[in-house]
């Protein structure tokens, strides 16, 4: 569903592929049917009404992204994705649509009145994209995934920076952003709610390096038969330091540490030299963790009141006062 409080227009995606629109009365006790869009051949997955453009954007299990004119009800255009879409955001200023799908890919499309063009695609998740959140001020896109991670794509910086945030033990179900405090709110299916401070200088996680031997002690890994034979040593299993990205053996990376500025709020594997270089100040958390006590399937944050709404698989809807932590 997509609701616009200014026009009281409620757009609802249906199982049969249509989008039904209603106008809510001022006291919210009556729904008057407005019109129906024949949008998709399968279940509608995301609906987004853009008042500034008078457009209704939608995606469906038929792998189509479409946009309709909300005044005439006619379809203006469509784009076929590689997998069915689970996340959708739109930037009014530049007319860019951000489409996240089940392959883990995010596609950026430039929309015109009756056509669209592919700008770029990027992929950083190993699981499907489950949620998208766009900050039009900082021009940053956040994507959540079933791989338990969140990625911050700095699109406005034009440097291709992608910051990982690791703070959930289950798949990310929702993302909301508080622009006035630069805090990201994320929730997961295990009931966890995380408040991320994005007003800090974060660092990209390094790419994992390839090597046939440990880049610290030079012991061969188990597939390096030649070096094992020459040195008469048994091959070791390969690991990677999360801070420097070097390929290391278990003995040279036996310690764990949090690295909050790299997005690792939980302890991760680091090599011995990196562990010594991490200070107590570097370990200062940049996120707070809260338990909602139910498996969250949907969330919505209202910045004007500071309230967060969550609904769960337990059929319970909860309303949270977030002003003590989002401030």
Tab-separated table of C-alpha atoms in Angstrom:
chain	number	residue	atom	x	y	z
A	1	UNK	CA	0.000	0.000	0.000
A	2	UNK	CA	0.968	3.642	-0.513
A	3	UNK	CA	-0.819	6.471	1.286
A	4	UNK	CA	-0.516	10.195	0.584
A	5	UNK	CA	-1.815	12.234	3.568
A	6	UNK	CA	-2.083	15.454	1.544
A	7	UNK	CA	-4.591	14.035	-0.929
A	8	UNK	CA	-5.770	11.170	1.353
A	9	UNK	CA	-5.198	8.861	-1.613
A	10	UNK	CA	-4.645	5.195	-0.742
A	11	UNK	CA	-3.141	2.983	-3.469
A	12	UNK	CA	-3.351	-0.766	-2.890
A	13	UNK	CA	-1.613	-3.467	-4.912
A	14	UNK	CA	-3.731	-6.579	-5.382
A	15	UNK	CA	-3.095	-10.298	-5.851
A	16	UNK	CA	-4.556	-10.219	-9.388
A	17	UNK	CA	-2.062	-7.574	-10.583
A	18	UNK	CA	-4.350	-4.546	-10.389
A	19	UNK	CA	-3.894	-1.415	-8.279
A	20	UNK	CA	-7.023	-0.117	-6.567
A	21	UNK	CA	-7.151	3.508	-5.436
A	22	UNK	CA	-9.397	4.956	-2.744
A	23	UNK	CA	-9.938	8.419	-1.298
A	24	UNK	CA	-10.234	8.431	2.475
A	25	UNK	CA	-12.662	10.776	4.209
A	26	UNK	CA	-11.350	13.508	6.511
A	27	UNK	CA	-12.270	11.497	9.603
A	28	UNK	CA	-10.706	8.329	8.027
A	29	UNK	CA	-13.944	6.389	8.533
A	30	UNK	CA	-14.871	5.956	4.871
A	31	UNK	CA	-13.076	4.835	1.708
A	32	UNK	CA	-14.428	5.962	-1.652
A	33	UNK	CA	-13.209	3.976	-4.699
A	34	UNK	CA	-11.405	6.278	-7.162
A	35	UNK	CA	-9.999	4.139	-9.977
A	36	UNK	CA	-8.292	0.861	-10.853
A	37	UNK	CA	-5.076	0.370	-12.830
A	38	UNK	CA	-4.471	-2.785	-14.876
A	39	UNK	CA	-0.790	-2.794	-13.962
A	40	UNK	CA	0.585	-6.362	-13.836
A	41	UNK	CA	0.025	-9.993	-14.813
A	42	UNK	CA	0.968	-11.239	-11.341
A	43	UNK	CA	0.739	-10.140	-7.733
A	44	UNK	CA	1.717	-6.507	-7.118
A	45	UNK	CA	4.760	-6.364	-4.844
A	46	UNK	CA	5.379	-2.603	-4.352
A	47	UNK	CA	3.249	0.502	-4.952
A	48	UNK	CA	4.522	4.088	-4.754
A	49	UNK	CA	2.424	7.211	-5.416
A	50	UNK	CA	4.401	10.333	-6.414
A	51	UNK	CA	2.252	13.424	-5.931
A	52	UNK	CA	4.712	15.832	-7.596
A	53	UNK	CA	4.610	13.873	-10.863
A	54	UNK	CA	1.054	12.514	-10.523
A	55	UNK	CA	2.535	9.074	-11.137
A	56	UNK	CA	1.785	5.683	-9.632
A	57	UNK	CA	4.886	3.473	-9.698
A	58	UNK	CA	4.520	-0.252	-9.169
A	59	UNK	CA	6.295	-3.582	-9.468
A	60	UNK	CA	4.935	-7.113	-9.643
A	61	UNK	CA	5.795	-10.785	-9.671
A	62	UNK	CA	5.605	-10.600	-13.474
A	63	UNK	CA	9.050	-8.898	-13.232
A	64	UNK	CA	7.681	-5.653	-14.659
A	65	UNK	CA	8.192	-2.165	-13.285
A	66	UNK	CA	5.440	0.170	-14.510
A	67	UNK	CA	4.316	3.740	-13.992
A	68	UNK	CA	0.844	5.156	-14.607
A	69	UNK	CA	-0.641	8.630	-14.787
A	70	UNK	CA	-2.799	9.010	-11.682
A	71	UNK	CA	-5.034	11.572	-13.399
A	72	UNK	CA	-5.957	9.594	-16.520
A	73	UNK	CA	-5.181	6.074	-15.270
A	74	UNK	CA	-3.199	5.253	-18.429
A	75	UNK	CA	0.093	3.378	-18.393
A	76	UNK	CA	3.027	5.607	-19.318
A	77	UNK	CA	5.742	2.983	-19.606
A	78	UNK	CA	7.318	-0.171	-18.203
A	79	UNK	CA	10.692	-1.842	-17.714
A	80	UNK	CA	11.300	-5.582	-17.351
A	81	UNK	CA	13.664	-6.617	-14.550
A	82	UNK	CA	15.772	-9.779	-14.278
A	83	UNK	CA	13.922	-10.943	-11.154
A	84	UNK	CA	10.744	-9.928	-9.385
A	85	UNK	CA	11.093	-6.731	-7.446
A	86	UNK	CA	10.991	-6.423	-3.673
A	87	UNK	CA	12.066	-2.779	-3.183
A	88	UNK	CA	11.282	0.525	-4.892
A	89	UNK	CA	12.274	4.157	-4.264
A	90	UNK	CA	12.006	7.309	-6.382
A	91	UNK	CA	13.888	10.623	-6.479
A	92	UNK	CA	11.535	13.423	-7.548
A	93	UNK	CA	14.276	15.936	-8.414
A	94	UNK	CA	16.131	13.759	-10.923
A	95	UNK	CA	13.307	11.316	-11.819
A	96	UNK	CA	15.463	8.329	-10.951
A	97	UNK	CA	13.789	5.095	-9.847
A	98	UNK	CA	15.723	2.639	-7.653
A	99	UNK	CA	14.577	-0.947	-8.130
A	100	UNK	CA	15.800	-3.775	-5.885
A	101	UNK	CA	15.077	-7.380	-6.859
A	102	UNK	CA	15.397	-10.976	-5.704
A	103	UNK	CA	18.721	-11.498	-7.469
A	104	UNK	CA	20.313	-9.059	-5.001
A	105	UNK	CA	20.682	-6.379	-7.664
A	106	UNK	CA	19.671	-2.714	-7.540
A	107	UNK	CA	18.796	-1.075	-10.860
A	108	UNK	CA	18.692	2.689	-11.417
A	109	UNK	CA	16.299	3.905	-14.110
A	110	UNK	CA	15.827	7.407	-15.497
A	111	UNK	CA	12.103	7.986	-16.078
A	112	UNK	CA	10.626	10.268	-18.708
A	113	UNK	CA	6.978	10.919	-19.432
A	114	UNK	CA	6.538	7.827	-21.604
A	115	UNK	CA	9.928	6.080	-21.595
A	116	UNK	CA	12.809	5.112	-19.343
A	117	UNK	CA	16.506	4.435	-19.765
A	118	UNK	CA	18.844	2.198	-17.806
A	119	UNK	CA	21.406	4.265	-15.881
A	120	UNK	CA	23.352	1.550	-14.083
A	121	UNK	CA	23.033	-1.560	-11.929
A	122	UNK	CA	25.004	-2.501	-8.855
A	123	UNK	CA	25.158	-5.602	-6.726
A	124	UNK	CA	26.685	-6.032	-3.309
A	125	UNK	CA	24.304	-8.442	-1.581
A	126	UNK	CA	24.582	-12.223	-1.570
A	127	UNK	CA	20.839	-12.504	-0.867
A	128	UNK	CA	17.748	-10.863	-2.277
A	129	UNK	CA	17.073	-7.170	-1.696
A	130	UNK	CA	14.272	-6.893	0.885
A	131	UNK	CA	14.093	-3.129	1.541
A	132	UNK	CA	15.222	0.191	0.048
A	133	UNK	CA	15.401	3.657	1.597
A	134	UNK	CA	16.394	6.871	-0.205
A	135	UNK	CA	17.778	10.052	1.378
A	136	UNK	CA	17.264	12.827	-1.199
A	137	UNK	CA	19.281	15.379	0.811
A	138	UNK	CA	22.543	13.448	1.182
A	139	UNK	CA	21.691	11.476	-1.996
A	140	UNK	CA	22.361	8.157	-0.345
A	141	UNK	CA	20.524	4.881	-0.991
A	142	UNK	CA	20.241	2.210	1.698
A	143	UNK	CA	19.487	-1.390	0.738
A	144	UNK	CA	18.631	-4.222	3.126
A	145	UNK	CA	18.860	-7.897	2.272
A	146	UNK	CA	18.062	-11.437	3.351
A	147	UNK	CA	21.841	-11.859	3.811
A	148	UNK	CA	21.364	-9.901	7.106
A	149	UNK	CA	23.324	-6.896	5.812
A	150	UNK	CA	22.626	-3.275	4.880
A	151	UNK	CA	24.617	-1.365	2.263
A	152	UNK	CA	24.809	2.411	2.045
A	153	UNK	CA	25.365	3.462	-1.587
A	154	UNK	CA	26.785	6.994	-1.760
A	155	UNK	CA	25.308	8.005	-5.098
A	156	UNK	CA	25.650	11.768	-4.608
A	157	UNK	CA	29.363	11.508	-3.792
A	158	UNK	CA	30.053	10.182	-7.311
A	159	UNK	CA	32.929	8.044	-6.031
A	160	UNK	CA	31.210	4.651	-6.042
A	161	UNK	CA	31.474	4.348	-2.269
A	162	UNK	CA	29.528	1.460	-0.712
A	163	UNK	CA	29.490	1.073	3.069
A	164	UNK	CA	28.371	-2.185	4.674
A	165	UNK	CA	26.409	-2.245	7.942
A	166	UNK	CA	26.396	-5.551	9.840
A	167	UNK	CA	24.098	-5.489	12.858
A	168	UNK	CA	21.341	-8.073	12.287
A	169	UNK	CA	21.223	-11.826	12.835
A	170	UNK	CA	18.304	-12.422	10.450
A	171	UNK	CA	17.053	-10.923	7.195
A	172	UNK	CA	16.439	-7.176	7.127
A	173	UNK	CA	12.707	-6.483	6.782
A	174	UNK	CA	12.502	-2.689	6.740
A	175	UNK	CA	14.517	0.531	6.530
A	176	UNK	CA	13.544	4.080	7.525
A	177	UNK	CA	15.684	7.210	7.645
A	178	UNK	CA	15.452	10.219	9.979
A	179	UNK	CA	17.055	13.012	7.916
A	180	UNK	CA	16.998	15.642	10.671
A	181	UNK	CA	19.232	13.508	12.902
A	182	UNK	CA	20.938	11.442	10.162
A	183	UNK	CA	19.939	8.166	11.790
A	184	UNK	CA	18.953	4.980	9.991
A	185	UNK	CA	16.345	2.680	11.533
A	186	UNK	CA	16.415	-0.962	10.463
A	187	UNK	CA	14.454	-4.000	11.582
A	188	UNK	CA	14.827	-7.731	11.025
A	189	UNK	CA	12.659	-10.829	11.134
A	190	UNK	CA	14.061	-11.835	14.540
A	191	UNK	CA	12.517	-8.701	16.067
A	192	UNK	CA	15.693	-6.660	16.254
A	193	UNK	CA	15.513	-2.892	15.751
A	194	UNK	CA	18.825	-1.101	15.174
A	195	UNK	CA	19.362	2.666	15.237
A	196	UNK	CA	22.448	3.577	13.180
A	197	UNK	CA	24.297	6.880	13.572
A	198	UNK	CA	25.096	7.914	10.006
A	199	UNK	CA	26.563	11.260	11.047
A	200	UNK	CA	30.041	9.716	11.324
A	201	UNK	CA	32.820	9.185	8.793
A	202	UNK	CA	32.537	5.533	7.844
A	203	UNK	CA	35.035	3.366	5.970
A	204	UNK	CA	34.515	0.919	3.125
A	205	UNK	CA	35.243	-2.712	3.852
A	206	UNK	CA	38.292	-3.891	1.854
A	207	UNK	CA	38.099	-6.399	-0.967
A	208	UNK	CA	39.293	-9.867	-0.018
A	209	UNK	CA	42.721	-10.584	-1.453
A	210	UNK	CA	43.658	-13.841	-3.177
A	211	UNK	CA	46.753	-15.766	-2.192
A	212	UNK	CA	48.075	-19.338	-2.259
A	213	UNK	CA	49.663	-18.899	1.166
A	214	UNK	CA	49.083	-16.956	4.360
A	215	UNK	CA	50.068	-13.339	3.800
A	216	UNK	CA	51.361	-13.148	7.385
A	217	UNK	CA	53.324	-16.360	8.090
A	218	UNK	CA	53.548	-17.592	4.441
A	219	UNK	CA	52.293	-21.072	5.327
A	220	UNK	CA	50.650	-22.673	2.264
A	221	UNK	CA	46.899	-23.108	1.990
A	222	UNK	CA	45.591	-26.639	1.463
A	223	UNK	CA	45.251	-26.334	-2.353
A	224	UNK	CA	48.871	-25.176	-2.822
A	225	UNK	CA	50.348	-28.656	-3.434
A	226	UNK	CA	53.681	-27.427	-4.759
A	227	UNK	CA	54.552	-25.299	-1.735
A	228	UNK	CA	53.305	-27.994	0.636
A	229	UNK	CA	55.640	-30.514	-1.049
A	230	UNK	CA	58.612	-28.152	-1.156
A	231	UNK	CA	58.249	-27.002	2.463
A	232	UNK	CA	57.036	-30.385	3.776
A	233	UNK	CA	54.152	-28.619	5.553
A	234	UNK	CA	50.446	-29.451	5.741
A	235	UNK	CA	48.189	-26.975	3.970
A	236	UNK	CA	45.988	-24.681	6.065
A	237	UNK	CA	42.480	-23.337	5.607
A	238	UNK	CA	42.181	-19.806	4.227
A	239	UNK	CA	40.466	-16.977	6.127
A	240	UNK	CA	40.292	-13.220	5.578
A	241	UNK	CA	40.889	-10.298	7.908
A	242	UNK	CA	37.811	-8.053	7.853
A	243	UNK	CA	39.896	-4.927	8.414
A	244	UNK	CA	42.711	-5.249	5.840
A	245	UNK	CA	41.274	-7.964	3.585
A	246	UNK	CA	44.429	-10.069	3.579
A	247	UNK	CA	44.255	-13.851	3.181
A	248	UNK	CA	45.437	-15.362	6.457
A	249	UNK	CA	45.478	-18.682	8.271
A	250	UNK	CA	43.552	-19.393	11.456
A	251	UNK	CA	46.642	-19.048	13.670
A	252	UNK	CA	47.377	-15.543	12.367
A	253	UNK	CA	43.729	-14.450	12.776
A	254	UNK	CA	42.678	-16.052	16.048
A	255	UNK	CA	41.293	-12.829	17.552
A	256	UNK	CA	37.968	-11.039	17.077
A	257	UNK	CA	36.969	-7.401	17.323
A	258	UNK	CA	34.155	-5.026	16.504
A	259	UNK	CA	34.933	-2.377	13.864
A	260	UNK	CA	31.912	-0.026	14.041
A	261	UNK	CA	33.219	2.558	11.566
A	262	UNK	CA	33.434	-0.245	8.990
A	263	UNK	CA	29.913	-1.322	9.873
A	264	UNK	CA	30.860	-4.351	11.998
A	265	UNK	CA	28.896	-3.889	15.225
A	266	UNK	CA	29.445	-7.583	16.020
A	267	UNK	CA	32.869	-9.122	16.569
A	268	UNK	CA	34.518	-10.354	13.364
A	269	UNK	CA	37.786	-12.060	12.431
A	270	UNK	CA	40.846	-9.802	12.214
A	271	UNK	CA	44.531	-10.624	11.799
A	272	UNK	CA	46.866	-10.164	14.750
A	273	UNK	CA	48.479	-6.965	13.460
A	274	UNK	CA	45.108	-5.321	12.756
A	275	UNK	CA	43.848	-6.368	16.188
A	276	UNK	CA	46.755	-4.530	17.804
A	277	UNK	CA	46.037	-1.404	15.753
A	278	UNK	CA	42.348	-1.192	16.797
A	279	UNK	CA	41.953	1.141	19.785
A	280	UNK	CA	39.150	1.343	22.357
A	281	UNK	CA	38.023	4.513	20.590
A	282	UNK	CA	37.782	2.575	17.313
A	283	UNK	CA	35.527	0.045	19.066
A	284	UNK	CA	33.037	2.696	20.217
A	285	UNK	CA	29.622	1.554	18.897
A	286	UNK	CA	27.818	3.631	16.269
A	287	UNK	CA	24.466	1.869	16.703
A	288	UNK	CA	22.003	0.980	19.451
A	289	UNK	CA	20.103	-2.306	19.590
A	290	UNK	CA	16.518	-2.907	20.692
A	291	UNK	CA	14.227	-5.951	20.874
A	292	UNK	CA	10.677	-5.515	19.565
A	293	UNK	CA	9.576	-8.874	21.007
A	294	UNK	CA	7.939	-9.946	17.742
A	295	UNK	CA	8.986	-11.022	14.259
A	296	UNK	CA	8.717	-7.797	12.242
A	297	UNK	CA	7.339	-7.990	8.711
A	298	UNK	CA	6.705	-4.263	8.144
A	299	UNK	CA	7.770	-0.936	9.652
A	300	UNK	CA	7.017	2.750	9.107
A	301	UNK	CA	8.609	5.782	10.774
A	302	UNK	CA	6.846	9.132	11.078
A	303	UNK	CA	9.526	11.832	11.644
A	304	UNK	CA	7.052	14.592	12.605
A	305	UNK	CA	5.877	12.683	15.685
A	306	UNK	CA	8.909	10.463	16.250
A	307	UNK	CA	6.709	7.349	16.214
A	308	UNK	CA	7.635	4.001	14.711
A	309	UNK	CA	4.998	1.474	13.682
A	310	UNK	CA	5.866	-2.202	13.418
A	311	UNK	CA	3.657	-5.142	12.457
A	312	UNK	CA	4.694	-8.717	13.041
A	313	UNK	CA	4.111	-12.299	11.995
A	314	UNK	CA	2.357	-12.675	15.364
A	315	UNK	CA	-0.508	-10.493	14.005
A	316	UNK	CA	0.394	-7.715	16.446
A	317	UNK	CA	0.827	-4.044	15.525
A	318	UNK	CA	3.030	-1.995	17.848
A	319	UNK	CA	3.566	1.754	18.071
A	320	UNK	CA	6.875	2.991	19.482
A	321	UNK	CA	7.935	6.408	20.764
A	322	UNK	CA	11.419	6.733	19.232
A	323	UNK	CA	12.216	10.232	20.546
A	324	UNK	CA	14.549	8.933	23.330
A	325	UNK	CA	16.824	7.218	20.775
A	326	UNK	CA	16.205	9.132	17.517
A	327	UNK	CA	17.326	12.587	18.586
